[in-house]
Amino acid sequence: MSQKQYTVVVCDHIHEAGLKMLEADENINFIMAADVDKKELVEKIIPTADVAITRSSTDVDANFIKYAKNMKAIVRAGVGVDNVDIAGCSKEGIIVMNVPTANTIAAVELTMAHMLSCMRMFPYSHDHLKNQRIWKREKWYGHEMKGKKLGVIGFGNIGSRVAKRAAAFEMDIIAYDPYIHPSKVTDLNMTYTKEFKDILSCDIITIHTPKNQETIGIIDEKEFAQMKDGVVVINCARGGLYNEEALFNNLKSGKIRFAGIDVFNKEPATDHPLLDLDNIVVSPHLGANTYESQFNIGTQAAENAIEAAKGIAYLHAMNLPIDESKIPIFVKPFLEMGQKIGFLESQINKSQIIAIKVSGHGEISEYVDSLATFVAVGAMSENSGDTINYVNADFVAKEKGIKIESEALGESSVFKNLITIKLTTAEGSTSISATIFDDGVKRIVAIDGFDIEVALKGDMILFKNNDVPGVIGNIGSTLANHSVNISDFSLARNTKAQALAVILVDGIVKESALSDLKKLEACISVNYARL
């Protein structure tokens, strides 16, 4: 009896070791199409594929998906999935996977190379001697790393390894990451801080966070102003984490002595103003550019493709295909809503997550375990970036010490179906209940004991206050002073003489506006979230 064959198409070049793995598997019909014209690839070859391996040269867009009639999965050989239409793939039941840990060491060592280059100006002294043929030792006095204070923003897979290597240089390490347990830092004899200002006082600052709403421009003019004169800054993570205009200004003024930059907001960055400065070391996004990293990426991508083709596993899946023939039509919108609420609560309650509890009333209670997975992905996505998905959510939660609970309850006295999600962090807990009405509208119906009806969308301010006269007017005038337009205002009261206002606004609310809201006399707390 002949064995079943699965077709795997390699759309872009990967390491030869990965190709040999595909060739060696007798169940895999391997097509190497990296040098095939993209139009021919999409229209002639992709329709035959069970799995495709892609990199940045092949866009998995609407046209690609249209021809991917038989495709089970797409493996993005790398971390980023910017060129993959994940939503479009999900609609067609195509699983999207990446290989997020394959280039870890390469990124770590590149960070150290930039750090050393900034401290000793190696690229400039090299150019002086090698290209200009000038021997002038007295021009190149640098600084030692020993005894310097290193601030690490983001203590995940890469940031923690950078810190360990810096410790070998006898540096003092301070780490800022509100989404991890402090012991992950302190067990390494390093200092954990909850205060971002502690990072800004360091001699060298390196950033290793995902790129999301919270981290874009996390270091701007205000933060640069608080740094010590002569600071060194490093970014080998994502472009845009430092505000590039502010970075340029502070390098030019000498506030920043040196910067090591591998990533830019827009790439390729061949005409970037930063390249005109003589106190910056740059590289063209080389975080994954080592032979070892390319070997890891190629072999992991091939292994993932083989397992996906055979239906064995979908490691690092970025989406979750739902067989809608096996679940009632009403379930999927609740799963999507649960993920969105998890994301919302992680913004309201920004701290290390300790526990996630998901409760279901009515028919949705039969699917509460699946719902808990979606909620966990939403709650952890802010601090896990591309590494969190539906397949590994439970594992990542366990690794982070997060307890996930689900409970199926009876019928709700008010709603046909109701979900309640409680997120507990080191700073407290937030509980949100929500439902979907017959018209398909997703609505929050309770927040922390306040019965309140709010649409689950847009930019949202949550203002909790003592229930006294004049608060609504003060909120309105404060936001007006900051040119913030209110699109919806919902208010609820409890038995403790407290009130909660949920204010939907048009556009981004600046920190100065939130700060002025917190100064209002009746204010208990102010939180801001973006959906």
XYZ file of C-alpha atoms in Angstrom:
531
model
C 0.000 0.000 0.000
C 1.438 3.335 -1.029
C 1.976 5.923 1.654
C 0.051 9.178 1.590
C 1.998 12.038 0.026
C 1.884 15.647 1.175
C 3.162 18.515 -0.945
C 5.365 21.116 0.752
C 6.381 24.125 -1.334
C 9.402 26.188 -0.285
C 8.669 29.674 -1.632
C 11.870 31.390 -0.457
C 15.420 30.265 0.254
C 16.057 28.493 3.555
C 19.121 26.682 4.884
C 20.129 23.559 2.979
C 19.700 21.450 6.117
C 15.990 22.228 6.103
C 15.715 21.257 2.448
C 17.444 17.936 3.151
C 14.921 17.191 5.924
C 12.083 17.689 3.462
C 13.788 15.589 0.784
C 14.474 12.771 3.233
C 10.860 12.329 4.365
C 9.191 9.715 2.152
C 5.755 11.181 2.868
C 6.701 14.621 1.576
C 6.538 15.703 -2.045
C 9.007 18.567 -1.839
C 8.941 21.432 -4.366
C 11.746 23.987 -4.298
C 10.257 27.159 -5.817
C 12.420 29.928 -4.359
C 13.664 30.981 -7.792
C 10.338 30.600 -9.586
C 8.609 33.767 -10.814
C 6.134 34.814 -8.107
C 3.165 34.925 -10.495
C 3.885 31.393 -11.679
C 4.501 30.284 -8.077
C 1.134 31.562 -6.871
C -0.987 30.544 -9.862
C 0.622 27.215 -10.852
C 2.350 25.721 -7.805
C 0.533 26.979 -4.703
C -2.774 25.301 -5.708
C -1.028 21.916 -5.310
C 0.464 22.650 -1.873
C -0.575 21.238 1.490
C 1.972 23.468 3.270
C 4.089 26.421 2.142
C 7.298 27.701 3.724
C 7.794 31.435 3.148
C 10.091 34.258 4.151
C 9.936 37.981 3.474
C 10.203 37.660 -0.323
C 6.757 36.073 -0.721
C 3.667 37.991 0.319
C 0.885 35.786 1.634
C -1.818 38.212 0.570
C -5.384 37.885 -0.726
C -4.167 36.749 -4.144
C -1.891 34.073 -2.645
C -4.701 32.830 -0.413
C -7.128 32.714 -3.363
C -4.956 30.090 -5.062
C -4.158 28.151 -1.857
C -7.136 25.836 -2.316
C -5.658 22.781 -0.606
C -3.389 24.469 1.913
C -3.405 23.370 5.553
C -0.666 25.620 6.874
C 1.906 28.288 6.107
C 5.235 28.308 7.952
C 6.911 31.707 8.126
C 10.616 30.894 8.417
C 11.428 33.616 10.928
C 9.804 35.652 13.677
C 7.966 38.436 11.867
C 4.703 37.758 10.053
C 4.158 41.260 8.678
C 3.859 39.942 5.119
C 1.230 37.334 6.013
C -2.498 38.111 6.004
C -3.274 36.117 9.147
C -6.942 37.110 9.209
C -7.334 36.090 5.568
C -5.661 32.753 6.259
C -7.905 32.158 9.259
C -11.035 32.679 7.157
C -9.861 29.907 4.847
C -8.815 27.612 7.690
C -5.094 27.965 6.949
C -2.864 27.778 10.007
C -0.048 30.344 10.150
C 3.080 29.381 12.083
C 6.439 31.021 12.728
C 9.752 30.020 14.353
C 10.167 32.668 17.075
C 13.118 31.251 19.025
C 15.442 30.193 16.205
C 17.382 33.471 16.096
C 17.544 34.123 19.855
C 21.300 33.752 20.294
C 22.036 35.680 17.100
C 19.991 38.630 18.368
C 21.591 38.431 21.819
C 25.132 38.424 20.454
C 24.387 41.250 18.011
C 23.191 43.324 20.960
C 26.473 42.688 22.754
C 28.401 43.594 19.580
C 26.582 46.916 19.383
C 27.184 47.564 23.069
C 30.921 46.937 22.762
C 31.124 48.971 19.552
C 29.469 51.948 21.224
C 31.710 51.797 24.275
C 34.956 51.419 22.307
C 33.986 52.983 18.931
C 35.436 49.994 17.072
C 33.781 50.674 13.677
C 35.184 54.212 13.618
C 38.700 53.322 14.716
C 38.669 50.465 12.205
C 37.676 52.837 9.395
C 40.344 55.337 10.477
C 43.117 52.787 10.167
C 41.818 50.412 7.493
C 40.330 52.857 5.000
C 41.966 56.197 5.862
C 45.337 54.627 6.829
C 45.698 56.882 9.870
C 47.384 55.573 13.032
C 46.163 57.823 15.799
C 45.715 55.936 19.053
C 45.022 59.026 21.153
C 41.826 59.717 19.195
C 40.129 56.511 20.285
C 39.696 56.536 24.047
C 36.615 54.524 24.924
C 34.899 53.343 28.097
C 34.962 50.031 29.935
C 31.770 48.092 30.545
C 32.876 46.825 33.954
C 31.055 48.621 36.756
C 28.612 50.340 34.407
C 24.896 50.197 35.128
C 22.927 48.445 32.370
C 19.172 48.989 32.107
C 17.332 46.147 30.349
C 13.804 46.903 29.160
C 12.038 43.585 28.595
C 13.430 40.510 30.361
C 12.152 37.789 28.076
C 13.899 35.244 25.901
C 16.441 37.735 24.511
C 16.645 40.424 27.202
C 17.425 37.913 29.957
C 20.257 36.385 27.919
C 21.738 39.813 27.169
C 21.681 40.498 30.906
C 23.503 37.248 31.692
C 26.258 38.068 29.225
C 26.536 41.619 30.511
C 26.905 40.226 34.031
C 29.980 38.347 32.802
C 31.437 41.775 31.981
C 30.855 42.654 35.677
C 28.125 45.162 34.873
C 25.342 46.040 37.313
C 22.036 44.940 35.796
C 18.652 46.584 36.389
C 15.664 45.034 34.612
C 12.248 46.519 33.935
C 9.469 44.168 32.858
C 6.074 44.517 34.562
C 4.900 41.211 33.098
C 7.320 38.826 34.781
C 7.808 37.689 38.342
C 10.644 39.663 40.010
C 12.355 36.416 41.019
C 13.287 35.775 37.366
C 15.632 38.741 37.774
C 16.587 38.601 41.430
C 17.480 34.890 41.257
C 20.280 35.974 38.904
C 21.615 38.466 41.485
C 20.276 41.328 39.381
C 17.966 44.179 40.365
C 14.297 44.192 39.399
C 12.470 47.507 39.270
C 8.855 48.578 38.810
C 9.949 52.165 38.244
C 10.829 53.034 34.658
C 12.824 56.026 35.916
C 15.355 53.589 37.407
C 16.152 52.405 33.887
C 16.550 55.972 32.668
C 19.307 56.589 35.238
C 21.523 53.823 33.805
C 24.787 54.235 31.890
C 23.635 51.960 29.062
C 20.035 51.133 28.090
C 19.001 48.246 25.854
C 15.452 47.392 24.841
C 14.004 43.933 24.115
C 10.213 44.212 23.941
C 7.597 43.322 21.347
C 6.342 46.179 19.204
C 2.807 47.040 20.244
C 0.633 49.961 21.324
C 2.326 50.123 24.708
C 5.916 50.018 23.472
C 5.914 52.130 20.291
C 7.820 55.281 21.231
C 8.259 54.017 24.795
C 11.376 56.196 24.921
C 10.585 59.670 23.619
C 11.882 63.186 24.231
C 10.592 63.150 27.819
C 12.474 59.940 28.647
C 15.674 61.056 26.918
C 15.576 64.269 28.992
C 15.550 62.191 32.199
C 18.603 60.150 31.196
C 22.078 60.991 32.410
C 24.365 62.950 30.119
C 26.530 60.627 28.022
C 24.144 57.665 28.100
C 24.503 54.868 25.542
C 21.322 53.374 24.035
C 20.892 50.135 22.085
C 18.000 48.858 19.955
C 18.292 45.470 18.267
C 14.633 44.580 18.828
C 12.074 46.484 16.737
C 12.162 49.798 14.905
C 10.149 52.579 16.511
C 10.591 51.595 20.160
C 12.731 54.713 20.471
C 11.176 57.798 18.894
C 13.661 58.219 16.057
C 13.329 62.008 15.796
C 14.002 62.379 19.508
C 16.875 59.905 19.233
C 18.406 61.971 16.426
C 18.063 65.238 18.369
C 19.658 63.832 21.508
C 22.511 62.205 19.629
C 23.188 65.460 17.812
C 23.174 67.459 21.054
C 25.485 64.976 22.778
C 22.968 64.069 25.474
C 23.318 60.542 24.128
C 26.998 59.775 23.736
C 26.529 56.819 21.421
C 23.747 54.645 20.034
C 23.775 51.147 18.554
C 20.848 50.632 16.182
C 20.009 47.532 14.130
C 16.329 48.253 13.389
C 14.472 51.221 11.981
C 10.874 52.319 11.812
C 10.908 52.117 8.022
C 13.268 49.750 6.254
C 15.422 49.765 4.208
C 16.759 52.907 5.905
C 19.446 53.948 3.462
C 18.526 57.647 3.598
C 17.793 57.906 7.321
C 18.989 61.111 9.086
C 20.588 58.982 11.813
C 23.175 57.821 9.255
C 24.535 61.371 9.025
C 25.684 61.344 12.658
C 29.140 60.285 13.791
C 28.170 58.921 17.207
C 26.033 55.996 16.120
C 26.794 52.400 15.135
C 24.279 50.943 12.698
C 23.563 47.625 10.999
C 20.882 46.686 8.435
C 18.562 44.540 10.595
C 21.029 41.704 11.147
C 19.419 40.140 14.233
C 18.981 36.766 12.524
C 22.009 36.935 10.239
C 24.228 34.150 11.477
C 24.816 30.784 9.823
C 23.731 29.044 13.019
C 20.524 31.085 13.179
C 19.736 30.346 9.528
C 20.348 26.647 10.204
C 17.937 26.773 13.147
C 15.332 28.694 11.164
C 15.583 26.332 8.185
C 15.433 23.095 10.159
C 12.686 24.277 12.515
C 10.624 25.556 9.589
C 11.036 22.231 7.791
C 10.129 20.231 10.892
C 7.054 22.389 11.485
C 6.004 22.010 7.848
C 6.326 18.219 7.956
C 4.315 17.940 11.164
C 1.661 20.330 9.878
C 1.352 18.482 6.565
C 0.803 15.211 8.430
C -1.556 16.872 10.935
C 0.678 15.907 13.854
C 1.150 19.346 15.420
C 1.063 23.050 14.642
C 3.907 24.445 16.718
C 3.847 28.221 17.250
C 0.528 28.620 15.428
C -0.440 32.270 15.145
C -4.125 31.490 14.635
C -6.560 28.713 15.415
C -8.668 27.231 12.645
C -12.123 26.415 13.938
C -14.105 23.674 12.277
C -17.388 25.544 12.226
C -19.209 22.382 11.201
C -18.529 20.984 14.672
C -19.529 23.973 16.801
C -22.680 26.094 16.928
C -22.448 29.288 14.910
C -22.802 31.460 18.039
C -19.595 30.159 19.686
C -16.880 31.730 17.523
C -17.933 35.374 18.205
C -17.777 34.635 21.955
C -14.250 33.234 21.583
C -13.196 36.349 19.696
C -14.873 38.561 22.309
C -13.144 36.713 25.131
C -9.741 37.316 23.567
C -10.534 41.004 23.162
C -11.614 41.310 26.809
C -8.423 39.586 27.934
C -6.457 42.144 25.925
C -8.537 44.985 27.397
C -8.029 43.832 30.984
C -4.271 43.509 30.494
C -4.224 47.220 29.573
C -6.457 48.247 32.469
C -4.436 46.250 34.988
C -0.843 46.574 33.787
C 1.232 44.342 35.992
C 2.527 40.801 36.305
C -0.410 38.463 35.631
C -1.034 35.925 38.391
C -4.323 34.286 37.412
C -7.012 34.258 34.737
C -10.477 32.948 35.564
C -13.139 32.491 32.899
C -16.778 31.734 33.740
C -19.587 30.950 31.338
C -23.358 31.146 31.834
C -25.787 29.492 29.431
C -24.931 27.447 26.330
C -21.486 29.056 26.015
C -20.493 27.333 29.272
C -19.962 24.099 27.289
C -17.075 25.798 25.487
C -15.523 27.575 28.462
C -12.211 25.685 28.225
C -11.669 26.856 24.643
C -12.780 30.304 25.722
C -10.102 30.340 28.451
C -7.408 29.695 25.832
C -8.589 32.642 23.736
C -8.727 34.874 26.817
C -5.192 33.850 27.811
C -3.862 34.695 24.346
C -5.477 38.133 24.544
C -4.274 38.804 28.078
C -0.684 37.753 27.419
C -0.287 39.204 23.915
C 0.769 42.669 25.168
C 3.928 41.316 26.751
C 4.554 38.173 24.711
C 4.356 39.622 21.197
C 4.798 37.133 18.361
C 5.579 34.259 20.742
C 2.042 33.739 22.097
C -0.527 31.691 20.208
C -3.460 29.343 20.785
C -1.249 26.265 20.737
C 1.314 27.368 23.317
C -0.865 29.628 25.523
C -1.184 27.091 28.355
C 2.545 26.333 28.252
C 3.522 30.019 28.255
C 1.105 30.685 31.118
C 2.595 27.851 33.150
C 6.110 29.115 32.410
C 5.125 32.570 33.639
C 3.425 31.137 36.744
C -0.059 32.178 35.595
C -2.968 30.050 36.823
C -5.775 29.608 34.284
C -9.189 28.502 35.563
C -12.503 27.940 33.818
C -15.922 27.197 35.230
C -19.248 26.289 33.638
C -22.162 27.874 35.479
C -25.918 27.574 35.138
C -28.301 29.764 33.239
C -28.006 33.511 33.679
C -31.070 35.226 35.120
C -30.744 38.082 32.626
C -28.770 37.001 29.559
C -29.013 33.961 27.309
C -25.219 33.681 27.313
C -22.800 35.529 29.568
C -19.045 35.324 30.043
C -17.117 36.754 32.991
C -13.363 37.162 32.873
C -11.340 37.959 35.988
C -7.713 38.952 35.550
C -5.613 39.001 38.715
C -2.214 40.678 38.757
C 0.322 41.638 41.386
C -1.430 45.021 41.665
C -5.043 43.808 41.987
C -7.813 42.310 39.891
C -10.259 43.339 37.180
C -13.494 41.537 36.351
C -15.518 42.131 33.198
C -18.773 40.445 32.143
C -19.979 40.590 28.558
C -22.530 39.152 26.171
C -23.567 39.282 22.535
C -27.056 40.553 21.822
C -29.365 39.157 19.142
C -28.203 41.862 16.715
C -24.641 40.540 16.980
C -23.351 43.514 18.983
C -20.658 42.643 21.563
C -21.262 44.505 24.811
C -19.685 44.744 28.243
C -22.440 44.555 30.854
C -20.447 44.745 34.103
C -17.035 45.948 35.271
C -15.790 45.243 38.801
C -19.307 45.064 40.228
C -20.637 48.097 38.350
C -23.559 47.245 36.061
C -22.723 49.204 32.939
C -23.375 48.694 29.225
C -20.472 49.576 26.943
C -19.566 48.703 23.359
C -16.379 46.653 23.125
C -14.455 48.900 20.759
C -12.261 51.951 20.352
C -10.284 54.121 22.752
C -11.634 53.844 26.268
C -11.099 55.763 29.510
C -12.289 54.169 32.753
C -12.770 56.798 35.464
C -13.648 55.611 38.975
C -14.607 58.246 41.522
C -16.371 59.075 44.741
C -20.027 59.668 43.859
C -20.315 63.415 44.440
C -21.874 66.222 42.347
C -19.996 67.879 39.501
C -17.740 65.005 38.430
C -19.186 64.514 34.945
C -18.781 68.208 34.163
C -15.194 68.184 35.434
C -14.361 65.172 33.279
C -15.871 66.800 30.201
C -14.085 70.098 30.678
C -10.747 68.391 31.415
C -10.909 66.344 28.242
C -12.044 69.381 26.260
C -8.981 71.271 27.481
C -6.885 68.562 25.842
C -8.983 68.553 22.637
C -10.314 65.058 23.362
C -13.717 64.432 21.795
C -16.133 62.142 23.683
C -18.076 59.731 21.451
C -19.932 57.884 24.229
C -20.250 58.240 28.003
C -21.604 55.447 30.221
C -22.041 55.789 33.969
C -22.742 53.325 36.788
C -22.922 53.546 40.580
C -22.501 51.038 43.385
C -23.619 50.764 46.999
C -20.315 52.163 48.296
C -21.056 55.723 47.116
C -18.709 55.207 44.158
C -19.246 55.682 40.442
C -17.596 54.352 37.308
C -17.598 56.214 34.012
C -16.521 54.466 30.815
C -15.756 57.105 28.212
C -15.259 56.237 24.558
C -13.214 58.894 22.777
C -12.133 59.717 19.242
C -8.399 59.088 18.881
C -5.425 58.653 21.162
C -5.480 60.217 24.636
C -2.146 61.673 25.725
C -0.627 61.037 29.131
C -1.047 64.730 30.045
C -4.835 64.425 29.732
C -4.911 61.288 31.885
C -2.676 63.011 34.423
C -5.113 65.939 34.693
C -8.029 63.535 35.154
C -6.182 61.887 38.043
C -5.848 65.301 39.695
C -9.629 65.759 39.960
C -10.608 65.775 43.629
C -13.177 62.983 43.431
C -10.949 60.663 41.380
C -10.143 57.189 42.714
C -8.485 55.762 39.600
C -8.051 56.371 35.876
C -7.258 53.688 33.292
C -6.909 53.917 29.538
C -7.142 51.167 26.939
C -7.172 50.921 23.157
C -9.036 48.205 21.252
